[in-house]
Structures are given as C-alpha cells and as structure tokens.
C-alpha cells in the first residue's frame, strides 16, 4: 500500500487547478445507463472511484471510451447484466447509483447491500423506500437488494418524501423518475450542486426535471432518453481543501477552475476563522492567512447550502492552528472523527466529546508522526496537518485519498510542498502524472 512522506513547514505558493467533482461524475456516469445512445462526459476527474464506476458500467455491458482520460464516452446499448456486485459495492458505496437507472430502463436491478463503512453504517433504506413509492417491488435476497418495476416493466410517477436529506438517494430517485410513467415529486430532496449537475445532464438527455437545487424536484417521466454531451462541475471539496492548504501553511494559493458560488458556507466560515479569500473572477479564488492570524470559529456540518461534512476533517486540521477553542459538530454521519486521534498523535489538542462533537484547542505546534488515513476526507486532513507540522509525517493507506483527489501530491508539490508517494505495490498504481494529460 502506498504511503505519503511529507516534510512540513513550507508555505505553499502558486497556482493550483481544480479537477472535476467526483460526486458529480459518479451519478452522471450512472445516468448513461438510462439510454442506448452515447453520453459524453468531460472533466471527469482521474480518481479511483471514477475508475471503479467505469468498471461497473463495463461489467454491465456498456462501452466506455476514454479518449483523453478525462472524457468518457459511455454507450449502454448492450446491457447484459443488471447487477452491481458485492466486490464493487464494498469498495465504493456509490455503486448503488446503478439501481435507479437499471430499474427505470430495464425494470429490474440487483445491488449488493453496502454494509458498514469507516464513517458509520450508511444504510440505503431511504433509496429503497422511495423506489417502492414509484411502484418498485424490493426484496432482500442473501445480502442483495433485488428490485423490480411493476407489471409492464415501468415505474410509476409518485410523491416521495425523504425523511432525511440523502444525496445519492435523491440522485437515484431522480434518475429512476425520468423514465417513469407520469410525474414524480421529490420532497426534502438534497440541494447539492451535484444534484443540479445531474439534472442538467438528464435534461440534455431529454428528461423533464424542474426544481433541482431546491427541496422539491419535479420530474415528468418521458418514454425514452437520448445521448448528450456534458461537462462535470469543478470539485467544491477539493477547492475547499486548497483554501485550507493555503491558510494552514501560511502561504498563498491561486485556485483556478473552481466555482466559488458552490462554496458559500465554506468561504464564509474560513473568512470568519481568519482566512483571507479573494474572488478574483468567477472561476478563481486567492487564499492566504490574514495578517491578524487564525482564530477559533465553531462549525456544524449540515446538508447544502450549509457547511459540508466532507470539509469537516480539513477544517479541524486548520483549527489546530487557530487561537482559541473550536467546537466541531457533525450532524450528517456518525463516527466521522477518526482523524481526531491521528491528529492527536501529531500533537493536536483535539478531544472527541461525543459521537457528534469534538473540540480543538489551538494553536498547537504540530509535529510529524506516523499516521493512518481512515477515509477519503480524513486522509486529506492528515495531509494538511502534515504540511503544517514540523518534521516528517508518514501517512499510511493513502489509497483512500486516491479515491477522490486527483494526483494531490503532484498538485501540492507544484506549489512548494515537500510530499512524495512511497510506492509499495506496482499493481495498484495510477499512471504517473505526465501520462495523465492536462
Ligand atoms: C454523499 C456523498 C458524500 C457526502 C454525503 C453527505 C457521493 C458519492 N457521496 O454520500 O461524499 O459525505 O453525501 O453530504 O455523493 N442515510 C440513511 N438512509 C439512506 C441514505 C442515507 O439513513 O437510505 C443517512 C446516512 O447514513 C447519513 C445521511 O443519511 O447519515 C446522509 O447520507 P447521504 O446524503 O445519503 O450520503 P451519501 O449520498 O452516501
């Protein structure tokens, strides 16, 4: 398994370019299953989760041409398998996004139950109950969810009320409803920019989706969908991670190809904590620590447009360098403080108070240590802590970060970080950055 070796203490300076959003690319790739025609996606990030999603599509029988690594031409004209198998679902929970499109177009789908994962139990009960509201019959068979459309093979439009906001649940239902007979209303839908991106793609494919980005989405079902071309939005979590990287190292970064309007709550919180952020133009931000320094500012994670859970760990790393006591409240996932104990090993004064609250006393001088990445965003927070620490930090299990950050070590090295990947296996490598293209 690869490790990162970081020698901390270098202020980062220069320009970084943001990649496409993984959490948008995954549902958009799944949406290609809704049509036999070709769906072309640009700006797909070169990250392991997207490779896994591509493998799933190919296993189903779709053809995926990748002319320049970030463009995917997906043609699902020859689907032969209607199943997301355990081997894929266990490595990437977002494989459950195959359920809605398969069921909508073919009237049948089988998806292995995701089971537990590092950040809590993460069930898919809301996806399943909502599909039942569109007439699907859902059974559990030896750990798999087997779903069928009603007689005639087509789902029926209906009123879905999500008891709690679910991002992939909203996406699954959105895709399922596009080919249903009649109109579907999704209430308490997720409002994340990735939902809007998916809806844009679906509408380009001929779907009739209104209200994406609000709590109520209306989908008028159509008979069939066609091909389309679409560019994935920039990754707002990668953008936020770079904002923190500039501030935590006391450097200055120009962050290109981002969408500041998707980061309203993150930018507001960081500014409150003493990060200077300039919006140079609609796709460029410049970030640096303010002259008065960083100061503690409490944060609570909530669904969009509030502060994202996917930025919680990175923010906690930043607060180790801030003056005062920060309270971090996590309301989306249980057990999402695994980075806290690793940061403690580096000298951070972080205390997990309960399953959803932690406090950080700052500032503390971080010292390099051997730490372990436990999930994708936790890994990013340890990279940030390592950049700010004195001495060498070894981060183990960086395969977590490869799931969702495109060549993070290359991007950070280009702006002055001393970070290298120590390769331990030749089988599980991403190609070197030179061969990845631009
Ligand atoms: C998505 C994102 C992930 C992000 C999360 C919250 C993708 C691929 N992943 O994950 O990066 O951290 O949104 O913004 O887009 N829940 C249930 N039953 C369900 C579904 C969810 O109880 O059927 C719970 C979850 O356990 C969690 C909460 O609802 O506590 C929100 O989860 P959800 O929004 O569904 O997260 P994901 O879509 O898996």
Short mmCIF file of N, CA, C and O in Angstrom, two decimals, residues 16 34 46 55 59 70 86-87 89 106 108-109 114 122 130 135 173 195 199 281-282 348 369 378-379:
data_model
loop_
_atom_site.label_atom_id
_atom_site.label_comp_id
_atom_site.label_asym_id
_atom_site.label_seq_id
_atom_site.Cartn_x
_atom_site.Cartn_y
_atom_site.Cartn_z
N UNK A 16 -3.00 26.40 -8.33
CA UNK A 16 -3.48 25.02 -8.43
C UNK A 16 -4.77 25.01 -9.25
O UNK A 16 -5.56 25.96 -9.18
N UNK A 34 -29.27 5.04 -18.67
CA UNK A 34 -30.68 5.33 -18.99
C UNK A 34 -30.97 5.36 -20.48
O UNK A 34 -32.12 5.45 -20.89
N UNK A 46 -9.66 12.15 -12.73
CA UNK A 46 -8.93 10.89 -12.83
C UNK A 46 -8.66 10.39 -11.42
O UNK A 46 -7.59 10.58 -10.85
N UNK A 55 -15.60 0.65 -14.33
CA UNK A 55 -15.57 -0.82 -14.36
C UNK A 55 -16.96 -1.40 -14.17
O UNK A 55 -17.36 -2.36 -14.84
N UNK A 59 -18.82 -3.81 -16.71
CA UNK A 59 -19.34 -5.12 -16.28
C UNK A 59 -20.80 -5.28 -16.68
O UNK A 59 -21.26 -6.37 -17.02
N UNK A 70 -9.96 12.24 -19.27
CA UNK A 70 -10.99 12.98 -18.54
C UNK A 70 -12.27 13.10 -19.33
O UNK A 70 -13.22 13.72 -18.89
N UNK A 86 -21.19 -7.33 -5.09
CA UNK A 86 -20.62 -7.02 -3.79
C UNK A 86 -19.19 -6.50 -3.89
O UNK A 86 -18.82 -5.54 -3.21
N UNK A 87 -18.37 -7.09 -4.77
CA UNK A 87 -16.96 -6.69 -4.87
C UNK A 87 -16.84 -5.20 -5.18
O UNK A 87 -15.91 -4.55 -4.72
N UNK A 89 -19.53 -2.82 -4.78
CA UNK A 89 -20.26 -2.01 -3.79
C UNK A 89 -19.44 -1.88 -2.51
O UNK A 89 -19.41 -0.82 -1.88
N UNK A 106 -34.74 -0.95 -17.51
CA UNK A 106 -34.93 -2.38 -17.78
C UNK A 106 -35.95 -3.04 -16.86
O UNK A 106 -36.27 -4.21 -17.02
N UNK A 108 -35.60 -3.98 -13.89
CA UNK A 108 -35.02 -4.90 -12.91
C UNK A 108 -33.61 -4.47 -12.54
O UNK A 108 -32.89 -3.91 -13.38
N UNK A 109 -33.23 -4.76 -11.30
CA UNK A 109 -31.88 -4.42 -10.85
C UNK A 109 -31.57 -5.19 -9.58
O UNK A 109 -32.46 -5.49 -8.78
N UNK A 114 -24.62 -2.24 0.83
CA UNK A 114 -23.28 -1.72 1.13
C UNK A 114 -22.69 -2.17 2.47
O UNK A 114 -21.49 -2.32 2.59
N UNK A 122 -24.29 3.90 7.26
CA UNK A 122 -24.71 4.37 5.94
C UNK A 122 -25.64 3.41 5.20
O UNK A 122 -25.30 2.84 4.16
N UNK A 130 -38.15 4.88 -1.20
CA UNK A 130 -38.59 5.84 -2.22
C UNK A 130 -38.87 5.13 -3.54
O UNK A 130 -39.86 5.42 -4.22
N UNK A 135 -43.57 2.36 -7.18
CA UNK A 135 -44.16 1.09 -7.61
C UNK A 135 -43.20 -0.07 -7.66
O UNK A 135 -43.58 -1.19 -8.01
N UNK A 173 -33.31 8.44 -7.19
CA UNK A 173 -34.73 8.64 -7.48
C UNK A 173 -34.94 9.55 -8.68
O UNK A 173 -35.83 9.33 -9.49
N UNK A 195 -26.43 17.60 -7.49
CA UNK A 195 -27.80 17.22 -7.91
C UNK A 195 -28.18 18.07 -9.13
O UNK A 195 -28.76 17.57 -10.09
N UNK A 199 -29.11 16.83 -12.87
CA UNK A 199 -30.37 17.23 -13.51
C UNK A 199 -30.08 17.91 -14.86
O UNK A 199 -30.80 17.68 -15.84
N UNK A 281 -12.05 36.27 -10.05
CA UNK A 281 -13.03 36.25 -11.13
C UNK A 281 -13.97 35.07 -10.85
O UNK A 281 -13.76 34.35 -9.87
N UNK A 282 -15.00 34.85 -11.68
CA UNK A 282 -15.99 33.81 -11.32
C UNK A 282 -15.44 32.40 -11.20
O UNK A 282 -16.13 31.51 -10.70
N UNK A 348 -1.82 17.62 18.19
CA UNK A 348 -3.01 18.49 18.22
C UNK A 348 -3.78 18.23 19.51
O UNK A 348 -3.81 17.10 20.00
N UNK A 369 4.54 12.69 12.41
CA UNK A 369 4.34 11.40 13.07
C UNK A 369 3.92 10.40 12.00
O UNK A 369 3.66 10.77 10.85
N UNK A 378 -10.71 12.29 5.72
CA UNK A 378 -9.76 12.20 6.83
C UNK A 378 -8.34 12.21 6.30
O UNK A 378 -7.44 12.85 6.86
N UNK A 379 -8.12 11.51 5.18
CA UNK A 379 -6.77 11.48 4.60
C UNK A 379 -6.34 12.88 4.20
O UNK A 379 -5.19 13.28 4.41
#
